[in-house]
PDB file of C-alpha atoms in Angstrom:
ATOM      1  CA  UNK N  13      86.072 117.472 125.172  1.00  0.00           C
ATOM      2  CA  UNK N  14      85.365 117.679 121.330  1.00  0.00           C
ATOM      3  CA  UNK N  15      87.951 120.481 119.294  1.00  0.00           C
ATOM      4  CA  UNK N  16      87.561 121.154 116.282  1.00  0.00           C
ATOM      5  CA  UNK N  17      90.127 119.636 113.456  1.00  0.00           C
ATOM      6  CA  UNK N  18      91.635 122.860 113.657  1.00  0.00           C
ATOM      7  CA  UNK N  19      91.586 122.993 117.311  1.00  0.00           C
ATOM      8  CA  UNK N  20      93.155 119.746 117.691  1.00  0.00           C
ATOM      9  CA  UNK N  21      95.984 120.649 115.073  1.00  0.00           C
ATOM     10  CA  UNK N  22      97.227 123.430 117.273  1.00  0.00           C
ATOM     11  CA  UNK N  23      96.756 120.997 120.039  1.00  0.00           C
ATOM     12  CA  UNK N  24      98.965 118.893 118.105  1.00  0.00           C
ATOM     13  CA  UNK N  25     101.796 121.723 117.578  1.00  0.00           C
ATOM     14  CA  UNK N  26     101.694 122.810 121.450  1.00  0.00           C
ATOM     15  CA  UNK N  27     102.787 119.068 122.576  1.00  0.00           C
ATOM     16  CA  UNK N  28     105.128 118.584 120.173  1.00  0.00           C
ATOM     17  CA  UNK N  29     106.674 121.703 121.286  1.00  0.00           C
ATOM     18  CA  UNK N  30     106.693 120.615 124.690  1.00  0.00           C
ATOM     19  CA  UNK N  31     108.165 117.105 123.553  1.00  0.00           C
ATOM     20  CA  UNK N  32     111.385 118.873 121.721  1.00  0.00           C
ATOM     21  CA  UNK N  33     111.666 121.603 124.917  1.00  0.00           C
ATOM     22  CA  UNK N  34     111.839 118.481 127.755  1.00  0.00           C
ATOM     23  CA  UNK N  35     113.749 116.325 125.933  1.00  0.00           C
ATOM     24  CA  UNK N  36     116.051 118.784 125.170  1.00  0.00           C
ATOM     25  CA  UNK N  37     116.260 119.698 129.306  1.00  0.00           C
ATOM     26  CA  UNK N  38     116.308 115.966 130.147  1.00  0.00           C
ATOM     27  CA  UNK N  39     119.275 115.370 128.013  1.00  0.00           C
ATOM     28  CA  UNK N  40     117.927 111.971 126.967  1.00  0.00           C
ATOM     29  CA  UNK N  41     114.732 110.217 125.635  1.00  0.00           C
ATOM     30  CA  UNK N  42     113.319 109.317 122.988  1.00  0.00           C
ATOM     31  CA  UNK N  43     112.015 112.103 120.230  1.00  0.00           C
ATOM     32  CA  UNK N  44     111.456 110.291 116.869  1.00  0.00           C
ATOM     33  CA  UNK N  45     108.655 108.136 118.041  1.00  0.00           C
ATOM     34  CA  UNK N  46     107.450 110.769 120.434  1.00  0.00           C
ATOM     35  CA  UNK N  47     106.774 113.246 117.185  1.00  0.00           C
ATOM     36  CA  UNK N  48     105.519 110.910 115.132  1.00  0.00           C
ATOM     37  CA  UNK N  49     102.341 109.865 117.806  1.00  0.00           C
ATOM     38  CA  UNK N  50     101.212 113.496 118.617  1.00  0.00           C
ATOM     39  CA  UNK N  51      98.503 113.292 116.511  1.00  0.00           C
ATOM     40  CA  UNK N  52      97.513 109.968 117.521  1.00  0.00           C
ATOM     41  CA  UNK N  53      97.356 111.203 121.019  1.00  0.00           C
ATOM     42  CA  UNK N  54      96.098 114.801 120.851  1.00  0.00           C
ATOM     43  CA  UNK N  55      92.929 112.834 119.156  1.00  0.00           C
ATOM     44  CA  UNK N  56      92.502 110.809 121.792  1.00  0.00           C
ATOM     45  CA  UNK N  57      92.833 113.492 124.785  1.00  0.00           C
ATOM     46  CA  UNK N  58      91.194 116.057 123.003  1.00  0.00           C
ATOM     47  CA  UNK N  59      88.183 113.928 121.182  1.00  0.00           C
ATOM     48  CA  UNK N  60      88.056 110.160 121.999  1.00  0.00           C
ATOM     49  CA  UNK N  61      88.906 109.324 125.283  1.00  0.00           C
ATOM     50  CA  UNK N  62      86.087 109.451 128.152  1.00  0.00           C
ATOM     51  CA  UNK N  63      88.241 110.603 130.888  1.00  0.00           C
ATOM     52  CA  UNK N  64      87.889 113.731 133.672  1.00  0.00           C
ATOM     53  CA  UNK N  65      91.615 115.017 133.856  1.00  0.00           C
ATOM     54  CA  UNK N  66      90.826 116.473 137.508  1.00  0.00           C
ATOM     55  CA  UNK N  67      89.639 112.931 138.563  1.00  0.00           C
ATOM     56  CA  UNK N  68      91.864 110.545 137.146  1.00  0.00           C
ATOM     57  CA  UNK N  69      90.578 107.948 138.933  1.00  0.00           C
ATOM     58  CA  UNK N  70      86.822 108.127 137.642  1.00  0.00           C
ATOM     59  CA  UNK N  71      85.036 105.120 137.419  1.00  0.00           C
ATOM     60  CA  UNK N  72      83.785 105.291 134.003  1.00  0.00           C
ATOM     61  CA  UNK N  73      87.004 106.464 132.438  1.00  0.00           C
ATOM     62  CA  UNK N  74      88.424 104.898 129.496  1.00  0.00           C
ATOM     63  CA  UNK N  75      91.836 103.092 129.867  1.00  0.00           C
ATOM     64  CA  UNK N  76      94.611 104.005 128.153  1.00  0.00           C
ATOM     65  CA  UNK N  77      97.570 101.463 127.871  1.00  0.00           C
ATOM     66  CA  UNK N  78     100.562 102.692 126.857  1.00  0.00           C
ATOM     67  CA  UNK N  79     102.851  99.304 125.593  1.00  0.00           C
ATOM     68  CA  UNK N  80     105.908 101.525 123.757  1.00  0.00           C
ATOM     69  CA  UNK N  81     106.627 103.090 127.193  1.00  0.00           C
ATOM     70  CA  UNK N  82     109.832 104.394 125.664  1.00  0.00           C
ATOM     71  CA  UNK N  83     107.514 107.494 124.002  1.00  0.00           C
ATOM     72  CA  UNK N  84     106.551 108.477 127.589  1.00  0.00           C
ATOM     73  CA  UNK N  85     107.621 112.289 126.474  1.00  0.00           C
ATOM     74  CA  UNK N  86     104.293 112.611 124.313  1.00  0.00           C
ATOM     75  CA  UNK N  87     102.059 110.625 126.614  1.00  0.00           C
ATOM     76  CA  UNK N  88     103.517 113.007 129.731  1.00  0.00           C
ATOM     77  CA  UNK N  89     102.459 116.413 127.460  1.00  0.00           C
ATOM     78  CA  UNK N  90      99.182 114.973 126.277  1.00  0.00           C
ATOM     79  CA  UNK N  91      98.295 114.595 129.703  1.00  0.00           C
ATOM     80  CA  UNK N  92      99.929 118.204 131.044  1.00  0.00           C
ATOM     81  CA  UNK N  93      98.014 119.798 128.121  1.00  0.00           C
ATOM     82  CA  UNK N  94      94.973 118.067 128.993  1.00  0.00           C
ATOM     83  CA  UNK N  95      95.094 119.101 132.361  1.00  0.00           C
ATOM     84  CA  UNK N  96      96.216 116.548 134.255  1.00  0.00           C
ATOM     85  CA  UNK N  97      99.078 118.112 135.759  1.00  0.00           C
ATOM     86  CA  UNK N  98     100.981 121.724 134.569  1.00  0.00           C
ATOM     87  CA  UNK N  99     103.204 121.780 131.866  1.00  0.00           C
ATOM     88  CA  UNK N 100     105.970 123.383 133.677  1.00  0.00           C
ATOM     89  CA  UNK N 101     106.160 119.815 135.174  1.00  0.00           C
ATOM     90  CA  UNK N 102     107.659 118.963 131.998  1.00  0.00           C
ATOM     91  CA  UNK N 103     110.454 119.985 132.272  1.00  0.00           C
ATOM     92  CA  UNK N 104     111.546 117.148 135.395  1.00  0.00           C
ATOM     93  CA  UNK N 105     111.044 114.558 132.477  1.00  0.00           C
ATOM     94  CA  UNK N 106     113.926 111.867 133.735  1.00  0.00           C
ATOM     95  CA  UNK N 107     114.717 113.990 137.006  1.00  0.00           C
ATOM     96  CA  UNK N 108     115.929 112.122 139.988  1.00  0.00           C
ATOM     97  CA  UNK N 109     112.719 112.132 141.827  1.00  0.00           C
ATOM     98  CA  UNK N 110     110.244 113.199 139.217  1.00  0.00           C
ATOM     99  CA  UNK N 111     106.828 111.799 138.437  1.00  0.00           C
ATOM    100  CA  UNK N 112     107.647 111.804 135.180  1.00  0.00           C
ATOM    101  CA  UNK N 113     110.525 109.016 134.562  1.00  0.00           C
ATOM    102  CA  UNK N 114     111.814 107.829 130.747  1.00  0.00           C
ATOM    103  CA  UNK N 115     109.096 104.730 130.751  1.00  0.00           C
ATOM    104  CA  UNK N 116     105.939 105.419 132.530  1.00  0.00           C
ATOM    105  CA  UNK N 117     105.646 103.792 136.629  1.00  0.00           C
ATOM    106  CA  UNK N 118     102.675 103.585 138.553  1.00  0.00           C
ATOM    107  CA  UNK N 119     105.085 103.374 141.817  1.00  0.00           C
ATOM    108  CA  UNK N 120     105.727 107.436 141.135  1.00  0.00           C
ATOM    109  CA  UNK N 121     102.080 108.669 141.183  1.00  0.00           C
ATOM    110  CA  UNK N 122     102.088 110.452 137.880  1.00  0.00           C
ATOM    111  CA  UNK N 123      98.013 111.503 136.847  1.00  0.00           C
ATOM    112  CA  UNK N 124      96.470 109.372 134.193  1.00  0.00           C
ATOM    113  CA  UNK N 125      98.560 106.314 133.993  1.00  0.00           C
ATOM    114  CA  UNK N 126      96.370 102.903 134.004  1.00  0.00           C
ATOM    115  CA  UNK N 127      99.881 100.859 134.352  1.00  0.00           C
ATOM    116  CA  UNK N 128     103.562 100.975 133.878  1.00  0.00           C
ATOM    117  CA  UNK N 129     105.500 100.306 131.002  1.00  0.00           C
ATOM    118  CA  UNK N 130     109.463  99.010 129.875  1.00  0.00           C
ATOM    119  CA  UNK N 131     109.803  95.484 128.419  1.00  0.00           C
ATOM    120  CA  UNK N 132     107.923  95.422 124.849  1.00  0.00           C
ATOM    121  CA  UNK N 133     104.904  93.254 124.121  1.00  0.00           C
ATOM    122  CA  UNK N 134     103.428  92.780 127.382  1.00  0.00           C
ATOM    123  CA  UNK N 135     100.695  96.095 126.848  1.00  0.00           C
ATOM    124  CA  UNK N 136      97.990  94.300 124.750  1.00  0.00           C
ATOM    125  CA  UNK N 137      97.769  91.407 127.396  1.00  0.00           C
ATOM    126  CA  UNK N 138      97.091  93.992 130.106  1.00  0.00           C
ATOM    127  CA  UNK N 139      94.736  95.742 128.314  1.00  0.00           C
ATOM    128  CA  UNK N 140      92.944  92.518 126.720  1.00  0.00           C
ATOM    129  CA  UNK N 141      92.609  91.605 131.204  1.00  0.00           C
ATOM    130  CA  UNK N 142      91.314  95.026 131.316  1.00  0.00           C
ATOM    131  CA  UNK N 143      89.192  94.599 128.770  1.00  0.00           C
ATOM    132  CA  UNK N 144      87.766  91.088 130.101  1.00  0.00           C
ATOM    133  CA  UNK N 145      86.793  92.537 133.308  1.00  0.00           C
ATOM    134  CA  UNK N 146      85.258  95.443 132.033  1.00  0.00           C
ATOM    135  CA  UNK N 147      82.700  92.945 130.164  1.00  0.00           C
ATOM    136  CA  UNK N 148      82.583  90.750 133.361  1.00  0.00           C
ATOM    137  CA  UNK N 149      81.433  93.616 135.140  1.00  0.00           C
ATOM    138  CA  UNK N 150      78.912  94.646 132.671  1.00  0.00           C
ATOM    139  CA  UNK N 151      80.902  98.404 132.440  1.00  0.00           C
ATOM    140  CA  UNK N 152      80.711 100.706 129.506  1.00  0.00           C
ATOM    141  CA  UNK N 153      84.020 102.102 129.401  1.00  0.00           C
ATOM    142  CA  UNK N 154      86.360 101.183 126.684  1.00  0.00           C
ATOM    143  CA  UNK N 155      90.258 100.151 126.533  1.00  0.00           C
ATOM    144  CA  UNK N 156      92.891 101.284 124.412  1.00  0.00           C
ATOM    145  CA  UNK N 157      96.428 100.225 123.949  1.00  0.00           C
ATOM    146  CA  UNK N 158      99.339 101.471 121.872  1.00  0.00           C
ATOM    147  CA  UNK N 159     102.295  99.999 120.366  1.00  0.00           C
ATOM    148  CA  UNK N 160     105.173 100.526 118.332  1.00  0.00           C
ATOM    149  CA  UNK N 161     104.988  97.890 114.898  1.00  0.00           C
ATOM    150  CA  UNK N 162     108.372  96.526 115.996  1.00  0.00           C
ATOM    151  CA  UNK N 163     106.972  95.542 119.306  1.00  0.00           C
ATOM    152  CA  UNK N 164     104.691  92.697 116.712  1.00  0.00           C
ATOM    153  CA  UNK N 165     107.826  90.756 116.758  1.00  0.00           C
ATOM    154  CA  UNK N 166     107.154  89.699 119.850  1.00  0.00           C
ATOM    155  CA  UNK N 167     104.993  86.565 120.605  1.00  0.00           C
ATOM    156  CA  UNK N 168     103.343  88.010 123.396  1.00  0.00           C
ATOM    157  CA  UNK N 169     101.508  89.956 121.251  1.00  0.00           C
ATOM    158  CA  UNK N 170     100.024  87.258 118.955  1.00  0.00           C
ATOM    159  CA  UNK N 171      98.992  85.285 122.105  1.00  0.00           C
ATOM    160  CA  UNK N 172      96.782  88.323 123.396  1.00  0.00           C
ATOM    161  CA  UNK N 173      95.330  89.183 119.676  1.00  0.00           C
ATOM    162  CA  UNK N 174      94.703  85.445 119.441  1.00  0.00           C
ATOM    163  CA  UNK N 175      92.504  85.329 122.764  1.00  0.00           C
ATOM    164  CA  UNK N 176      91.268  88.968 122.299  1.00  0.00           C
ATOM    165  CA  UNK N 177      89.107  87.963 119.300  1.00  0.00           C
ATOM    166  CA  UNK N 178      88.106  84.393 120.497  1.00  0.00           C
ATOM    167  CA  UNK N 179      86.490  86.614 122.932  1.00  0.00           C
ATOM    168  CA  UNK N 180      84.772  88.607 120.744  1.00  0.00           C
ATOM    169  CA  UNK N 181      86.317  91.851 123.205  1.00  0.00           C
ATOM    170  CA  UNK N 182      84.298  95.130 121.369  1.00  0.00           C
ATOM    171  CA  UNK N 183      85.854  97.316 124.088  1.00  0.00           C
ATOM    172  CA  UNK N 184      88.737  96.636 123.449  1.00  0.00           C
ATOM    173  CA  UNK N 185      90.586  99.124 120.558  1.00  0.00           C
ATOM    174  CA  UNK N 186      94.640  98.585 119.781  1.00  0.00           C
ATOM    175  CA  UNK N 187      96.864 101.314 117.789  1.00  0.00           C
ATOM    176  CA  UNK N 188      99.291 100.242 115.962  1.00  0.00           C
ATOM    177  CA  UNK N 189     102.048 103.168 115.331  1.00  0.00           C
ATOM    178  CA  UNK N 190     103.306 101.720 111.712  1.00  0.00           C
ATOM    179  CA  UNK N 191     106.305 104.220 111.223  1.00  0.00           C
ATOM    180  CA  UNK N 192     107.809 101.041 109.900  1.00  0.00           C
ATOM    181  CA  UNK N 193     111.233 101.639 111.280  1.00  0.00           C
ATOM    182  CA  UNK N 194     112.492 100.381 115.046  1.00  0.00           C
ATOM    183  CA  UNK N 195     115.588 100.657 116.987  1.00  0.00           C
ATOM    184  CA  UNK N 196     118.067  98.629 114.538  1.00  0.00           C
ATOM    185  CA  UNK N 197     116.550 100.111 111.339  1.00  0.00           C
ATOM    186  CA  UNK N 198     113.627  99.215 109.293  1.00  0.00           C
ATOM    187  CA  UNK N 199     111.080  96.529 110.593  1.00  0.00           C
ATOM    188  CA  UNK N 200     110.864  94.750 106.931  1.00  0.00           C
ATOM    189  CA  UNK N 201     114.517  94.215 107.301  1.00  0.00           C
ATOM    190  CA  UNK N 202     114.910  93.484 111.173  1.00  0.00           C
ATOM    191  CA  UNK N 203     111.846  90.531 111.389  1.00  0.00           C
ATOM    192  CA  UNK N 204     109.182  91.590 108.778  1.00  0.00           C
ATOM    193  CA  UNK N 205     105.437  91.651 109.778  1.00  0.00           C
ATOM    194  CA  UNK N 206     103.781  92.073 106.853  1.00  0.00           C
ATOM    195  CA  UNK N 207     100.996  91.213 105.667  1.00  0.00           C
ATOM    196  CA  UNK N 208     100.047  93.127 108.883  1.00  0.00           C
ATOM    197  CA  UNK N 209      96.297  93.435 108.586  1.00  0.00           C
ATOM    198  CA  UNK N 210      95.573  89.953 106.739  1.00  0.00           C
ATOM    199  CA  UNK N 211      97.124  88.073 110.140  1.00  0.00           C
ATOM    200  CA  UNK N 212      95.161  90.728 112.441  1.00  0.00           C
ATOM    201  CA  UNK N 213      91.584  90.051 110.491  1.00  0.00           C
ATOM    202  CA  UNK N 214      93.129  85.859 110.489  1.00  0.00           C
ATOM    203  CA  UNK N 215      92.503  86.527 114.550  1.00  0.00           C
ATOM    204  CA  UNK N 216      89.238  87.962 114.342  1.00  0.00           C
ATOM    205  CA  UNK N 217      90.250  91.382 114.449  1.00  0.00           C
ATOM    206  CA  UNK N 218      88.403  94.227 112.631  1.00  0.00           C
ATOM    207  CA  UNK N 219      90.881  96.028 111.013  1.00  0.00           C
ATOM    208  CA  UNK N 220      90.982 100.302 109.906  1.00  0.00           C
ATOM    209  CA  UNK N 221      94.167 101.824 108.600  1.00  0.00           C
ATOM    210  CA  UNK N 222      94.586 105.882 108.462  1.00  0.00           C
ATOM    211  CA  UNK N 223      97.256 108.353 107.787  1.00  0.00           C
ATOM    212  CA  UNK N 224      98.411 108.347 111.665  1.00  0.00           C
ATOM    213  CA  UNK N 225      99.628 112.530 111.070  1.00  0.00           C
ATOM    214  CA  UNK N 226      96.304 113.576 109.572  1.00  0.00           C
ATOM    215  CA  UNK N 227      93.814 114.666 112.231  1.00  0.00           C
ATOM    216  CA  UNK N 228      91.245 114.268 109.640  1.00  0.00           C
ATOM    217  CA  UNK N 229      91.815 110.426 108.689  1.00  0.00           C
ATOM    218  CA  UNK N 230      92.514 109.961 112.338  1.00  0.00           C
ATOM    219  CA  UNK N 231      89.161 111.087 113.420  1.00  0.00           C
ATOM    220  CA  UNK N 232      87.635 109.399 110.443  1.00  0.00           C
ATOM    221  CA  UNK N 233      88.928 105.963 111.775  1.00  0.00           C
ATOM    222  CA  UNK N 234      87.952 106.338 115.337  1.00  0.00           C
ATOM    223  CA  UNK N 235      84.037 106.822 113.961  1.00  0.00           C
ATOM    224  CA  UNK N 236      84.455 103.597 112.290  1.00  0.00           C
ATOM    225  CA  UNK N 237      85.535 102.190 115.315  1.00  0.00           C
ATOM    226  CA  UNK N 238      82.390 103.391 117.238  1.00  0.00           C
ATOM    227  CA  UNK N 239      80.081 101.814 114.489  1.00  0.00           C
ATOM    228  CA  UNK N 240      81.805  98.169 114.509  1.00  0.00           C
ATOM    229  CA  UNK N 241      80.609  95.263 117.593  1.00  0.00           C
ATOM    230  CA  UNK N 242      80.900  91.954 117.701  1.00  0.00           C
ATOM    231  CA  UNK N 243      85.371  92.141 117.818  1.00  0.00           C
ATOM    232  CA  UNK N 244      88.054  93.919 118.938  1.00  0.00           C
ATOM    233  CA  UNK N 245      89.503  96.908 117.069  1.00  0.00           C
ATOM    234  CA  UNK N 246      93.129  97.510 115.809  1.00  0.00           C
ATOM    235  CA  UNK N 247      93.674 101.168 113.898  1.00  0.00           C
ATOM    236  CA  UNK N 248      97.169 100.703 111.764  1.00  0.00           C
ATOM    237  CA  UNK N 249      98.219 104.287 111.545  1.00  0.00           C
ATOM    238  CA  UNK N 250     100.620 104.916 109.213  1.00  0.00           C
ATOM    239  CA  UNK N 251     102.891 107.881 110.938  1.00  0.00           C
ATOM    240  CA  UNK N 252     106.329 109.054 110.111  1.00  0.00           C
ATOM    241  CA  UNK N 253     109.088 109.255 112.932  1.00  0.00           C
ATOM    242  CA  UNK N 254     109.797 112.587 113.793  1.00  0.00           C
ATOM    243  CA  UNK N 255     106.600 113.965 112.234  1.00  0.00           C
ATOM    244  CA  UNK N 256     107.231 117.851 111.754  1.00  0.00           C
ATOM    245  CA  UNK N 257     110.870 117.893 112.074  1.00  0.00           C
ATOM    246  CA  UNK N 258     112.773 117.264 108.607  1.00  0.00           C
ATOM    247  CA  UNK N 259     115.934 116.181 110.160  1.00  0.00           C
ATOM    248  CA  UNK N 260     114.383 113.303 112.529  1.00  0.00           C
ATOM    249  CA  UNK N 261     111.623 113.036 109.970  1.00  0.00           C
ATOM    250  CA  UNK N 262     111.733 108.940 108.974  1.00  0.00           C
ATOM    251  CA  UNK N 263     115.539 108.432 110.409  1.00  0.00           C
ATOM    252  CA  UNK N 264     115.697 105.447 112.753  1.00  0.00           C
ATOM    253  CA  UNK N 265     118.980 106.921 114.566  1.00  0.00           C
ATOM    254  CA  UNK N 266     116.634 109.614 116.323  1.00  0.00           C
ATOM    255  CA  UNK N 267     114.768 106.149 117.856  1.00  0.00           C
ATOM    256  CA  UNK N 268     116.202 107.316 121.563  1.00  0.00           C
ATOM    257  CA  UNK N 269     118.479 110.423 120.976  1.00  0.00           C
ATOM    258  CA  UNK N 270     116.907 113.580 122.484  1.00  0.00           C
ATOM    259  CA  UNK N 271     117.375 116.889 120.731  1.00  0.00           C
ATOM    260  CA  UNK N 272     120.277 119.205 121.470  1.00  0.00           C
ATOM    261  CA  UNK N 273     120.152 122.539 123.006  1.00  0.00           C
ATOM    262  CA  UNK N 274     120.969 123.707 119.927  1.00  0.00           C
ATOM    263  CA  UNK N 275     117.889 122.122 118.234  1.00  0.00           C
ATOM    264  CA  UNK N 276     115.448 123.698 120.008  1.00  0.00           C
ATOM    265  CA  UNK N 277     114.374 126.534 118.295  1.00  0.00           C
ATOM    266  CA  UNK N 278     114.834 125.376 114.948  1.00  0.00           C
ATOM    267  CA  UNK N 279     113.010 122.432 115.325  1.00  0.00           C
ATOM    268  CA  UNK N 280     109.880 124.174 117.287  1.00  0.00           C
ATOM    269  CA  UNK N 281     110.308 126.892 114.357  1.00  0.00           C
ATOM    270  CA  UNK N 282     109.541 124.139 111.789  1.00  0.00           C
ATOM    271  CA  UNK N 283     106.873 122.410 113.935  1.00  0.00           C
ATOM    272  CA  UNK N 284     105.220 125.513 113.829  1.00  0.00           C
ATOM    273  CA  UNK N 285     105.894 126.082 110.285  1.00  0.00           C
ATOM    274  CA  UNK N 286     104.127 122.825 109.648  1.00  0.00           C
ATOM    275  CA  UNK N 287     101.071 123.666 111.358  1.00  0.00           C
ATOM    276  CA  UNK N 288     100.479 126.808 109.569  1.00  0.00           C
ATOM    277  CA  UNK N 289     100.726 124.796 106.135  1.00  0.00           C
ATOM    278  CA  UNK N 290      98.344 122.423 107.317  1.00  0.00           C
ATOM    279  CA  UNK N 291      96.124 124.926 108.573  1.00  0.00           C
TER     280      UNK N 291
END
């Protein structure tokens, strides 16, 4: 499925405004960090990804690993709005006995996840396994993995980057959402990480960096992924928490506090709002 830049910004809009409306009915979750990847995964649903959203299971599908499983609200309404399951499902986010639970699990069934996710750092080592058997077996598809820039504080991490590009693993692409703020506040001031790309390209990594809430740049960077062999790929995309909502908009307290009831409509009203300038 290829949209157009315009398609995909609507695309964008519709799951944030599902984000906002079932963390709003859940009561809890996690919005800022939710907002600020709905670009970065209404790209890859909606243009990147090889993947048949009525057969989840397909062969040849790309793999997705999700590492930040606490932004499971914008994964679950990429995947309703791709098709994967309705939308109206959204709106069990965090339900006793929903498939859709506040950090992705395999054990509930839910369409379209590769692998669970809770403790931080352990995503890139499942996808660089992934990854490894995928070129064992000779297979075409690719795997991707996404994680939050505070999750680089942990050592896991640097172990998988380090034997990701001693393998030379092409299939294997990383996004980095670099909204440089985490739970406790800013990452610079928590544990810094810079100079982030120097120590990625140190392991062997080629390295792209993009404006992670501009469809455009966004698409830009995933065609120089395409054109680059020979090592694995990491996309830094700059985003800002709480993309399209001024009042969660680059505010580390909105790291895991849903919106209010009384949120709702103002903050859908100025997602929209946003589109329309952008459009």
């Amino acid at each position: 499925m290829n949209l157009s830049e315009r398609q995909l910004r609507q695309k964008a809009m519709d799951i944030r405004i599902s984000v906002i409306e079932s963390l709003a009915a859940a009561g809890s979750g996690h919005l800022g960090g939710s907002l600020g990847l709905a670009d970065i995964f209404t790209t890859l649903y909606f243009n990147e990804l090889n993947h048949e959203s009525q057969n989840p299971k397909w062969a040849n599908r790309d793999r997705l690993v999700l590492s930040i499983g606490h932004v499971a609200p914008v994964f679950y309404a990429s995947l309703a709005h791709a098709g994967y399951f309705s939308t109206a499902e959204l709106k069990t986010l965090r339900k006793l006995g929903s498939r859709l639970q506040g950090h992705p699990a395999t054990d509930h069934q839910t369409p379209g996840l590769e692998t669970s996710a809770g403790s931080l750092g352990q995503g890139l080592s499942i996808a660089l396994g992934m990854a490894l058997a995928a070129k064992h077996d000779h297979a075409k598809h690719r795997v991707f993995s996404i994680h939050g820039d505070g999750e680089l504080q942990e050592g896991s991490i640097w172990e998988a980057a380090m034997a990701a590009g001693y393998y030379k693993l092409d299939n294997m692409v990383a996004i980095v959402d670099r909204n440089r703020l985490q739970i406790d506040g800013p990452t610079e001031k928590v544990m810094k990480i810079e100079p982030l790309a120097e120590k990625l390209e140190a392991f062997n990594w080629q390295v792209h960096e993009c404006n992670g809430n501009s469809i455009h740049e966004i698409l830009s960077c995933f065609t120089k992924v395409r054109a680059t062999t020979g090592k694995p790929q990491v996309i830094i995309a700059n985003t800002r928490m709480g993309a399209g909502v001024a009042e969660v908009e680059n505010d580390y307290t909105w790291h895991g506090k849903p919106p209010g009831q009384q949120d709702v409509d103002n903050f859908i009203a100025q997602v929209k709002q946003s589109y329309h300038e952008n459009s």
